[in-house]
Coordinates of C-alpha atoms in Angstrom, one line a residue:
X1 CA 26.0 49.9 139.8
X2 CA 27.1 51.1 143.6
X3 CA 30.5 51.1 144.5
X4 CA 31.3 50.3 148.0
X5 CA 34.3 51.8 149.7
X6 CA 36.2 50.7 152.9
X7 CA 38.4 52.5 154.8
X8 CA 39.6 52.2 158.2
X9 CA 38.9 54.9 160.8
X10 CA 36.4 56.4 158.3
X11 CA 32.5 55.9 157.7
X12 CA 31.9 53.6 154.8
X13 CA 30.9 55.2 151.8
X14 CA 28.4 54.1 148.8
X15 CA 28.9 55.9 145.5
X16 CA 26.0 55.5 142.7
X17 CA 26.2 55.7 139.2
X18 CA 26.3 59.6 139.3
X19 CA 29.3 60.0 141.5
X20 CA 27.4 61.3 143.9
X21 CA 27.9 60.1 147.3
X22 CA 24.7 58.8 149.1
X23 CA 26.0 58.4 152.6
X24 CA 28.8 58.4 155.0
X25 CA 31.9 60.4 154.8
X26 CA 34.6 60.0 152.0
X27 CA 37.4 62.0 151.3
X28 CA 38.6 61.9 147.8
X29 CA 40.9 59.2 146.5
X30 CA 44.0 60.5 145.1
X31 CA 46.4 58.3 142.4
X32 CA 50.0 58.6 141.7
X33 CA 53.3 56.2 141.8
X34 CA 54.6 57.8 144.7
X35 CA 51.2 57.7 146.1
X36 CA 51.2 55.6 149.6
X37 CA 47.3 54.7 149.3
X38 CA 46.5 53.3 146.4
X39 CA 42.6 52.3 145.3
X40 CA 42.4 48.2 145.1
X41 CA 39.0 47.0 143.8
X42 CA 37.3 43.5 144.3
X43 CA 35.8 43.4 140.6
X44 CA 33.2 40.9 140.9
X45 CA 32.6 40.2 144.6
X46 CA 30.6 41.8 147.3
X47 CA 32.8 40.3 150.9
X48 CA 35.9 42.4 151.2
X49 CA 36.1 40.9 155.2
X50 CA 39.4 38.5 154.2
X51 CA 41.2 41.1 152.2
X52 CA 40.8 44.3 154.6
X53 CA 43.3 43.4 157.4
X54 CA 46.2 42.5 155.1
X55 CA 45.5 45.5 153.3
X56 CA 44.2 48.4 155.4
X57 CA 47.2 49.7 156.3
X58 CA 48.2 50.3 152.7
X59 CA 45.2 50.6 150.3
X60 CA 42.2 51.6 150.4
X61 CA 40.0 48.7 149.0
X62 CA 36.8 48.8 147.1
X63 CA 34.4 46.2 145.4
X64 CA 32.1 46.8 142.6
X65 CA 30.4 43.9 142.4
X66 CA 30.3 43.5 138.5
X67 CA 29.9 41.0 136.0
X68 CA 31.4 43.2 133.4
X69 CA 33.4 46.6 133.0
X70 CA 30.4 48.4 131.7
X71 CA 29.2 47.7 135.4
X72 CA 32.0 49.2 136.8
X73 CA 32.0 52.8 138.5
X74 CA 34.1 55.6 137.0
X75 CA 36.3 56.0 139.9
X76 CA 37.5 52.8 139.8
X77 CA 38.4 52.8 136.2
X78 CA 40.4 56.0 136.5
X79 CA 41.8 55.4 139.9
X80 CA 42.7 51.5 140.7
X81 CA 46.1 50.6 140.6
X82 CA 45.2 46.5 141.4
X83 CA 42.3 44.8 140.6
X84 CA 41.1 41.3 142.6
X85 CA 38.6 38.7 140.5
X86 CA 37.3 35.6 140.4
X87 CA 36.2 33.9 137.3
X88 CA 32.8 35.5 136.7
X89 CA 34.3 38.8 135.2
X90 CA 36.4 38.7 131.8
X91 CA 38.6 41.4 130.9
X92 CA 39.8 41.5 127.1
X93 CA 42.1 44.2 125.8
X94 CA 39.3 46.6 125.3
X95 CA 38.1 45.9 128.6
X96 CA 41.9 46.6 130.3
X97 CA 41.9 50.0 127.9
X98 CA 39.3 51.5 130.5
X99 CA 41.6 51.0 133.2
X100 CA 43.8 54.3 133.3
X101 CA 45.8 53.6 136.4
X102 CA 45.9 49.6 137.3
X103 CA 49.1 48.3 137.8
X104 CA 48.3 44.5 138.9
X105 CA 45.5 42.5 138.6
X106 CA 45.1 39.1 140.2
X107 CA 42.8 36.1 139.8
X108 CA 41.3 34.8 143.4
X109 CA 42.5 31.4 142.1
X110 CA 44.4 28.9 139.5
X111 CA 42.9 29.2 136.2
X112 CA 43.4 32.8 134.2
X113 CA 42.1 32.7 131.0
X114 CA 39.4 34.8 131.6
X115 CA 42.0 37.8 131.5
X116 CA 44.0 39.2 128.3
X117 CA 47.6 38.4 129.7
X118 CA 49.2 39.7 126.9
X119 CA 47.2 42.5 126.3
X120 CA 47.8 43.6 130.1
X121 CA 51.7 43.1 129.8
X122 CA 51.6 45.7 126.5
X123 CA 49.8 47.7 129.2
X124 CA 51.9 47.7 131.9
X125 CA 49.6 45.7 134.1
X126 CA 50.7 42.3 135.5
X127 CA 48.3 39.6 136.1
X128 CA 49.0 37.3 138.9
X129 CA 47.1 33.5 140.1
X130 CA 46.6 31.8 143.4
X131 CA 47.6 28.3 142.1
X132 CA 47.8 26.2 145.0
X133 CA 44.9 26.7 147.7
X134 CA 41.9 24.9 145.6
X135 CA 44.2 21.5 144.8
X136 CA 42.3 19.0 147.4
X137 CA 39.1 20.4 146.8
X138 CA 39.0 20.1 142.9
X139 CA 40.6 16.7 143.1
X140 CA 38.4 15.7 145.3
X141 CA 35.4 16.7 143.1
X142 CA 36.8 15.5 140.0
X143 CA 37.2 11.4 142.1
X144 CA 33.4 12.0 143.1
X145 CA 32.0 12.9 139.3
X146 CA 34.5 9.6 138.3
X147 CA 32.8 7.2 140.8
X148 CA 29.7 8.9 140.0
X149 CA 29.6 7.8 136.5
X150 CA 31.0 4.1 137.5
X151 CA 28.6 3.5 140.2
X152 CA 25.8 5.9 138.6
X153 CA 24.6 7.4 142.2
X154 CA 23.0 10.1 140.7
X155 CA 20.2 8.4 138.1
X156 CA 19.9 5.9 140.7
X157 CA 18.8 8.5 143.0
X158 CA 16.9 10.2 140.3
X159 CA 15.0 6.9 139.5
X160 CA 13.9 6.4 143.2
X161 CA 12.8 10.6 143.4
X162 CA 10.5 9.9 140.1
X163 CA 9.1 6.7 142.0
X164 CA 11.2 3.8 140.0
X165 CA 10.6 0.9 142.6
X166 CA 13.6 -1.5 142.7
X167 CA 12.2 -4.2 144.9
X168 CA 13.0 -7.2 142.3
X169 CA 16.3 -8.3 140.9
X170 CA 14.9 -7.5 137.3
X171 CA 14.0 -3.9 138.2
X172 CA 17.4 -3.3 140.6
X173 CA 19.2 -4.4 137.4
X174 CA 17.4 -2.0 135.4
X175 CA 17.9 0.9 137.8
X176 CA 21.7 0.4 138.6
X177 CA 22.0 -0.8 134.4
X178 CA 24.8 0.7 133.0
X179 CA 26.9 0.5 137.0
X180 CA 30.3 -0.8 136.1
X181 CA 33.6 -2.0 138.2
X182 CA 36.6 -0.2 138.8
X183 CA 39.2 -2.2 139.7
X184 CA 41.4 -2.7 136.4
X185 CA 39.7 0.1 134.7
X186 CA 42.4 2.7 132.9
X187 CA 42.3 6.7 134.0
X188 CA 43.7 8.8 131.7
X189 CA 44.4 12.3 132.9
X190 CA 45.3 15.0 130.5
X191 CA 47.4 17.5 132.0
X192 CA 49.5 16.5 135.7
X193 CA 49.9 19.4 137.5
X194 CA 49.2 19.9 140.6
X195 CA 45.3 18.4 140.7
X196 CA 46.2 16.4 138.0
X197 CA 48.6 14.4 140.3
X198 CA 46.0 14.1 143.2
X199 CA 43.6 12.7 140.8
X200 CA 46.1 10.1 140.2
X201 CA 47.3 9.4 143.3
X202 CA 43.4 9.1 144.5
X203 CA 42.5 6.9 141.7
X204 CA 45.0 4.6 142.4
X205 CA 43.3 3.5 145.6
X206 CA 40.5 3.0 143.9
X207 CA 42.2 0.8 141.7
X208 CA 42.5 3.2 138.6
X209 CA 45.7 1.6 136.4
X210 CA 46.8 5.5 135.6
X211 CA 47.9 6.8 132.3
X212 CA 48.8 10.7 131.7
X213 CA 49.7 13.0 128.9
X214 CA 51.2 15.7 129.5
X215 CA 54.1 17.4 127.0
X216 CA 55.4 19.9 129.6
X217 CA 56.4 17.9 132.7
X218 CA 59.6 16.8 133.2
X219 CA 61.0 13.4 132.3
X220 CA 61.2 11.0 135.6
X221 CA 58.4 12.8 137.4
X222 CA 55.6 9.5 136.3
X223 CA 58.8 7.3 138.1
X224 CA 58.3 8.6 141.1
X225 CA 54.4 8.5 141.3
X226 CA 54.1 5.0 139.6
X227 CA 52.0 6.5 136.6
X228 CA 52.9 5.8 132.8
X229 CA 53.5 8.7 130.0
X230 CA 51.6 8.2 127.2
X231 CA 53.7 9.8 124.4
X232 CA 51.1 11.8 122.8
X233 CA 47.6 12.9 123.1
X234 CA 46.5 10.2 120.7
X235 CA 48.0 7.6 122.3
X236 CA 46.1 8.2 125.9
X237 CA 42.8 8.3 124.4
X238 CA 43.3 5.3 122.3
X239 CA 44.0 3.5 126.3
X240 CA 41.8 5.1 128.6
X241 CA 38.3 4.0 129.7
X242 CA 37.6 7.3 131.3
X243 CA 39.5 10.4 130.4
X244 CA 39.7 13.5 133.0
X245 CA 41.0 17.1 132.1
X246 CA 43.5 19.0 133.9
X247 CA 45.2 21.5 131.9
X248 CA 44.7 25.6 131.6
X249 CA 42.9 26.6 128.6
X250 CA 45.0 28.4 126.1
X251 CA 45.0 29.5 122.1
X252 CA 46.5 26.5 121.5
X253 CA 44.0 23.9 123.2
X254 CA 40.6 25.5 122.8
X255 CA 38.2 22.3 122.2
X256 CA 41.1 19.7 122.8
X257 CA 37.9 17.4 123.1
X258 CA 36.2 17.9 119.9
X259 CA 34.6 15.3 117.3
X260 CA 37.9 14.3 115.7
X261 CA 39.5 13.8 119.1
X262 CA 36.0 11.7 120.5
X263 CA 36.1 9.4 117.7
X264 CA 39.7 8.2 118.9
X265 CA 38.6 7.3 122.2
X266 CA 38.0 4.2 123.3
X267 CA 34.0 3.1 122.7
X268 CA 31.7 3.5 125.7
X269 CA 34.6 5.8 127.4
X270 CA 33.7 8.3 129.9
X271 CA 34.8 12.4 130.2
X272 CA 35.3 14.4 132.9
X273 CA 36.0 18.1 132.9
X274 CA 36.8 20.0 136.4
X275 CA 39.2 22.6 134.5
X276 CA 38.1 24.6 132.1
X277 CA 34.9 24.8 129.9
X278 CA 36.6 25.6 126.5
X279 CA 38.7 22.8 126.7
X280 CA 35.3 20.9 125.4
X281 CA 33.4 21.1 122.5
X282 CA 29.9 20.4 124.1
X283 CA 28.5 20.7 120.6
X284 CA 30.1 17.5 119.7
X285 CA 30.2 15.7 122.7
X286 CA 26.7 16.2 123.1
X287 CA 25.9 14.5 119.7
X288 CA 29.1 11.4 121.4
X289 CA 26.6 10.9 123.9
X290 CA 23.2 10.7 122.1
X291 CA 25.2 7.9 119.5
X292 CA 26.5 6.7 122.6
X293 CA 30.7 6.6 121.4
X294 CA 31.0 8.4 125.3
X295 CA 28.7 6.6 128.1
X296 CA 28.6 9.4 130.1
X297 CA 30.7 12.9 131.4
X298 CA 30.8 15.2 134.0
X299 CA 31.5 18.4 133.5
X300 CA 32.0 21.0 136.4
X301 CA 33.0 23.7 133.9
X302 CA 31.2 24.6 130.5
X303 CA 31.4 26.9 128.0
X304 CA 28.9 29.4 128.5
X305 CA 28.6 30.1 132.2
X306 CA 26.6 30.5 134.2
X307 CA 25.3 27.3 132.9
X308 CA 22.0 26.4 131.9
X309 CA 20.2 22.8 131.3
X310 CA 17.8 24.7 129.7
X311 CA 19.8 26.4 126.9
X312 CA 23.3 25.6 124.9
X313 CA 23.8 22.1 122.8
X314 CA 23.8 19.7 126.1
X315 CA 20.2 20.5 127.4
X316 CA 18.9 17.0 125.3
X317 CA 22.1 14.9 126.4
X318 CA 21.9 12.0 128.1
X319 CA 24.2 10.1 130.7
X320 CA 25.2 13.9 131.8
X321 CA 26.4 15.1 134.9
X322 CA 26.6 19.1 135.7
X323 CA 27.6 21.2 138.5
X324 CA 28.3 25.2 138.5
X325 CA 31.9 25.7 138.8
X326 CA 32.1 24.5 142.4
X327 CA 34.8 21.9 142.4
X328 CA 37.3 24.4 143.8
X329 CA 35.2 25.4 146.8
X330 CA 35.7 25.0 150.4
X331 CA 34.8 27.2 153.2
X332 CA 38.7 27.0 154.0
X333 CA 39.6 27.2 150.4
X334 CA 38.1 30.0 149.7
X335 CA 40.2 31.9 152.5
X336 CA 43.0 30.4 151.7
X337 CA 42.7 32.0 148.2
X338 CA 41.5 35.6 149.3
X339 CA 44.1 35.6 151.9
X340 CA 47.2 35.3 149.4
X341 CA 45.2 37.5 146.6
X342 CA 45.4 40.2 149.4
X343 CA 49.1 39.5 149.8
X344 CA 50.5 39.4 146.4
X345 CA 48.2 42.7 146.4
X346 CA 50.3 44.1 149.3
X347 CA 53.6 42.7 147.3
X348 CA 52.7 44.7 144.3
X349 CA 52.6 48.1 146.1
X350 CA 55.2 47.9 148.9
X351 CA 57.7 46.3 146.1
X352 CA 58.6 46.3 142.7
X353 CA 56.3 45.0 139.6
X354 CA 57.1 42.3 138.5
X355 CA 60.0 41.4 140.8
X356 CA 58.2 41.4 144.1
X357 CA 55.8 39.4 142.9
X358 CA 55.0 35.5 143.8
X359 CA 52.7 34.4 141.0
X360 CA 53.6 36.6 138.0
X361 CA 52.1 34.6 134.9
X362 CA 52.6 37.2 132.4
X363 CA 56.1 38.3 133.4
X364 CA 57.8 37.4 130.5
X365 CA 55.5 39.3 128.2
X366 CA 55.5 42.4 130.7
X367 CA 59.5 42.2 130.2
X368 CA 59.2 42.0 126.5
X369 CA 56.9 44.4 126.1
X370 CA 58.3 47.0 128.6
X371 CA 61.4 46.6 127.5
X372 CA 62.3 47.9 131.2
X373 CA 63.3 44.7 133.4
X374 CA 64.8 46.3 136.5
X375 CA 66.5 49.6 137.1
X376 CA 70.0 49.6 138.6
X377 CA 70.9 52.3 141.7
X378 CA 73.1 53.5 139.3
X379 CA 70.2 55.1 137.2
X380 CA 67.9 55.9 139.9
X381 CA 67.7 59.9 139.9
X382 CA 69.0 62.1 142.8
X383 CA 65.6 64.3 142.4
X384 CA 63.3 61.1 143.3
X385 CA 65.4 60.4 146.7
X386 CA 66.1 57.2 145.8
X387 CA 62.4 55.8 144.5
X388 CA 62.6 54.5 141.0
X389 CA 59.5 54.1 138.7
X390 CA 58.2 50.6 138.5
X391 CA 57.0 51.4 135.4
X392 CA 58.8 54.7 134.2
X393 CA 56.9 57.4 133.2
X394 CA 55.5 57.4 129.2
X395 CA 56.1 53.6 128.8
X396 CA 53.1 52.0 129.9
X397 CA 50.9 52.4 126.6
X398 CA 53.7 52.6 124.5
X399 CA 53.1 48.9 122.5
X400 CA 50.0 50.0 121.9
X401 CA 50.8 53.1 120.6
X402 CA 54.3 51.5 118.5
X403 CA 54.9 48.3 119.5
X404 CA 58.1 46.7 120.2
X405 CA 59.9 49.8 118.1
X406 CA 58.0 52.4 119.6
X407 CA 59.3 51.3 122.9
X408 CA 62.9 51.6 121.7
X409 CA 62.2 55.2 120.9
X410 CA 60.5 55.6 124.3
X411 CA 63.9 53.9 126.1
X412 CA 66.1 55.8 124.6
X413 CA 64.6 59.0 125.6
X414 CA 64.8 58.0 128.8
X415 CA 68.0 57.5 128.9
X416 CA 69.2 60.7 126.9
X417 CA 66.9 62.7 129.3
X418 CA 64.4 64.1 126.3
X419 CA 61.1 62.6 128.0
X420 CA 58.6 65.1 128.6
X421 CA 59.0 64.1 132.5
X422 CA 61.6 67.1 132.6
X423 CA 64.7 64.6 134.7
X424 CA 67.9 65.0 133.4
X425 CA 69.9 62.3 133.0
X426 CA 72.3 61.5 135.5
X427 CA 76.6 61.2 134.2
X428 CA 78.4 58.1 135.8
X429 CA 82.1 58.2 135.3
X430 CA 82.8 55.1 132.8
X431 CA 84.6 52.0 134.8
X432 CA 88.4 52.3 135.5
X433 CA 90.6 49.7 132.8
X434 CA 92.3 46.7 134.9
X435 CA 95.8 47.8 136.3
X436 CA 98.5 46.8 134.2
X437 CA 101.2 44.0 135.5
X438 CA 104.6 43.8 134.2
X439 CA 105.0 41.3 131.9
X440 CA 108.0 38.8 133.2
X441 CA 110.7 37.8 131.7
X442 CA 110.8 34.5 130.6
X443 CA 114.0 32.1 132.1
X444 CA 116.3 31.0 129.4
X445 CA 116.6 27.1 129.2
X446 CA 118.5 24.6 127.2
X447 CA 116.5 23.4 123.8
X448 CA 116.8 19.7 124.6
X449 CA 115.6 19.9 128.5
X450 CA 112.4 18.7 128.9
X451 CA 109.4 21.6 129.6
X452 CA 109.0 22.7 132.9
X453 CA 105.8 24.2 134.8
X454 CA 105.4 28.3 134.5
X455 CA 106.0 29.7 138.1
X456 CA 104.6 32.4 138.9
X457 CA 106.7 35.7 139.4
X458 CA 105.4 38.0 142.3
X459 CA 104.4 41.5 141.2
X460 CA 106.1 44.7 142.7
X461 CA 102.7 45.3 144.8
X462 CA 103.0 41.9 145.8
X463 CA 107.2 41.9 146.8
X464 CA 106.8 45.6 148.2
X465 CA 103.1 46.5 149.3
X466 CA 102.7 49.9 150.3
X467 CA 101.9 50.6 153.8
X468 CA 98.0 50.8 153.4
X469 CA 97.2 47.7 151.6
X470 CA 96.6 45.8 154.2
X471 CA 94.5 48.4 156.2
X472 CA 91.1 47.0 156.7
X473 CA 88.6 49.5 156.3
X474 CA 85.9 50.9 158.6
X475 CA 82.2 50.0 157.8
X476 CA 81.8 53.7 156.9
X477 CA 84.5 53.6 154.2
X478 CA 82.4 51.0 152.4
X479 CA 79.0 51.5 153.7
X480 CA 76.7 52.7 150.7
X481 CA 75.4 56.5 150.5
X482 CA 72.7 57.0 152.8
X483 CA 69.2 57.5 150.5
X484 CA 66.0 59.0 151.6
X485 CA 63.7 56.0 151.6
X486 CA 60.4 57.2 149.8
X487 CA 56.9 56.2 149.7
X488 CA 56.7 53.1 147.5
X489 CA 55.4 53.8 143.6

């Protein structure tokens, strides 16, 4: 596999499998946290165009082109500190192990299951999402494959390209059979998030009466879009005439749609999938559709991708509809996506991981698991000119090496100054006790008067200040120590 290499003011340069550089000019690429041009690589993408003027001036960006990290060059293994990918590439904890240097990694768009988020947090690597720039397009998509199965454009369309003549009532009523109406039909929508809630807003003007489970969103929020909650998953199925899927794909709702889940929909109900293909048992909803308990899906997203008709349990179904993964394209989408990749790239290494960043999804499991939130100036060393680690030095790998107790060990060798990164710790005198008031004298009073308010009895400082307390101080009194500003990590 080539690696491709761009760099401004220099020739491009293509590296082969053998290191070797084949043409053009490239100095080597260094690595290090203080480093100022760190190595970003597009994973599994060839069009770097987008990316290149937000990051230019601070990176040097690379793509590989891969479809798995056995594809991916050497360099870019030992040398990237941020990683950009779409959903073609899947990175499991083994895969993230060949990384030796990667300090971010984020997904050109919403869904992120095709990364080990937990596994990169124990790393030290954060992975980030573009959630927002693909809404309108995948709700748009996910309306079409709803009508689609309604109005059934696509067999009709398929009948007439095989040469079905409709020319009689009889045979236009066995061409458009099956065509149903919409108004007063029930859209359930698992899942209303973002594209969730443009579904249900679109189907609404088409009539839709909109139902929706979801078990994260806040109380109030179906109120204000005049949609109804369905208490639990069971519930929504039991009510909806077509079901469509918007939720991630997690541990906990791999095959949400499976054969126990079909059988409590309503008979003759249709599915629609635009999120993710796991989300689906196809085995089962393949065999749904040959008894005909579902009267037809669409499914943008499957479980083996790239798809194939000709392989995998749906290649007999009937009443199908598939498209590749496209329902989150647009020409301006697509931009939109790459564009704020690049910046939460640029984020990552003029800031702080995982403060800096926009779209952190594992951040609590990279706090847990580094065991290192933030550093206060307080602990930042005088030899590093004011530059503090964004991850310090021996704590990356260390839940790999110990877990949770291991990192304790590591922590507190940081802060005793025993880590093998030769920094001695830093003495800050402890925080001066609260000055002491004299205690007043309380006023005698008769036993039988009635009890009167506590008034306040002025200080010495406050009856006799001394002459300075009132002096206002110049800004260079207060102003902070002056700190070299360093290259960022």
């Amino acid at each position: 596999m080539d690696l491709f290499f761009s760099v401004p003011g220099l020739d491009c340069a293509v590296y082969g499998s053998d290191g070797q550089t084949q043409t053009g000019i490239r100095p080597p690429i260094l690595n290090g946290p203080m480093h100022p041009r760190p190595l970003v690589a597009l994973l599994d993408g060839r069009d770097c165009t987008v990316e290149m003027p937000i990051l230019k001036d601070v990176a040097t960006v690379a793509f590989c082109d891969a479809q798995s990290t056995q594809e991916i060059h050497e360099k870019v293994l030992n040398e990237a500190v941020a990683a950009l990918l779409y959903h073609t590439i899947t990175l499991s904890r083994d895969d993230l192990e060949k990384f030796k240097g990667l300090r971010i990694i984020v997904r050109i768009g919403s869904g992120f299951d095709n990364v080990d988020i937990k596994a990169a947090a124990e790393l030290g690597i954060a992975v980030c999402n573009v959630p927002a720039t693909s809404v309108e397009e995948t709700a748009d998509t996910s309306l079409c494959l709803i009508l689609n199965l309604y109005r059934r454009v696509t067999w009709m369309h398929q009948a007439l390209r095989e040469g079905t003549r409709a020319s009689s009532v009889e045979q236009i009523r066995e061409v458009a059979g099956g065509a149903a109406r919409i108004r007063g039909e029930t859209l359930g929508i698992i899942g209303l998030g973002r594209v969730g809630q443009a579904v249900a807003l679109r189907a609404k003007a088409f009539g839709f009466g909109v139902i929706f489970y979801d078990p994260y969103l806040p109380d109030g929020v179906e109120r204000s879009l005049g949609l109804q909650r369905m208490a639990t998953l069971q519930d929504l199925l039991i009510h909806s005439d077509c079901v469509s899927l918007h939720c991630s794909l997690n541990e906990h709702n791999h095959h949400l749609i499976n054969d126990f889940t079909i059988k409590q929909m309503r008979q003759g109900a249709f599915l629609v999938n635009t999120s993710r293909g796991g989300l689906v048992d196809e085995k089962a909803l393949a065999q749904a559709l040959k008894e005909g308990r579902i009267r037809g899906a669409a499914l943008d997203v499957h479980e083996t991708e790239p798809f194939s008709f000709s392989t995998g349990p749906l290649k007999d179904a009937p009443n199908l509809i598939c498209t590749p993964h496209t329902s989150w394209y647009s020409e301006q989408a697509s931009v939109e996506a790459r564009e704020e990749a690049a910046r939460e790239v640029r984020r990552a290494i003029t800031g702080r991981i995982p403060d800096s960043l926009k779209n952190c999804v594992n951040k609590e499991y990279l706090m847990a698991a580094s065991q290192w939130p933030s550093m206060e100036a307080a602990t930042v060393h005088p030899e590093l000119n004011g530059a503090t680690y964004r991850f310090p030095p021996g704590l990356i790998n260390v839940a790999a090496a110990g877990g949770l107790a291991g990192a304790g060990a590591v922590v507190e060798s940081l802060v005793t100054g025993t880590l093998a990164h030769g920094l001695t710790p830093v003495s800050h005198p402890p925080t001066p006790p609260p000055p002491i008031r004299p205690k007043p004298t309380e006023t005698s009073r008769p036993t039988n008067s009635p009890p009167c308010r506590r008034q306040h009895i002025p200080s010495p400082l406050e009856t006799n200040p001394p002459p300075n307390l009132h002096h206002r101080p110049a800004a260079s009194d207060t102003a902070p120590p002056c700190r070299t500003s360093a290259a960022p990590v």
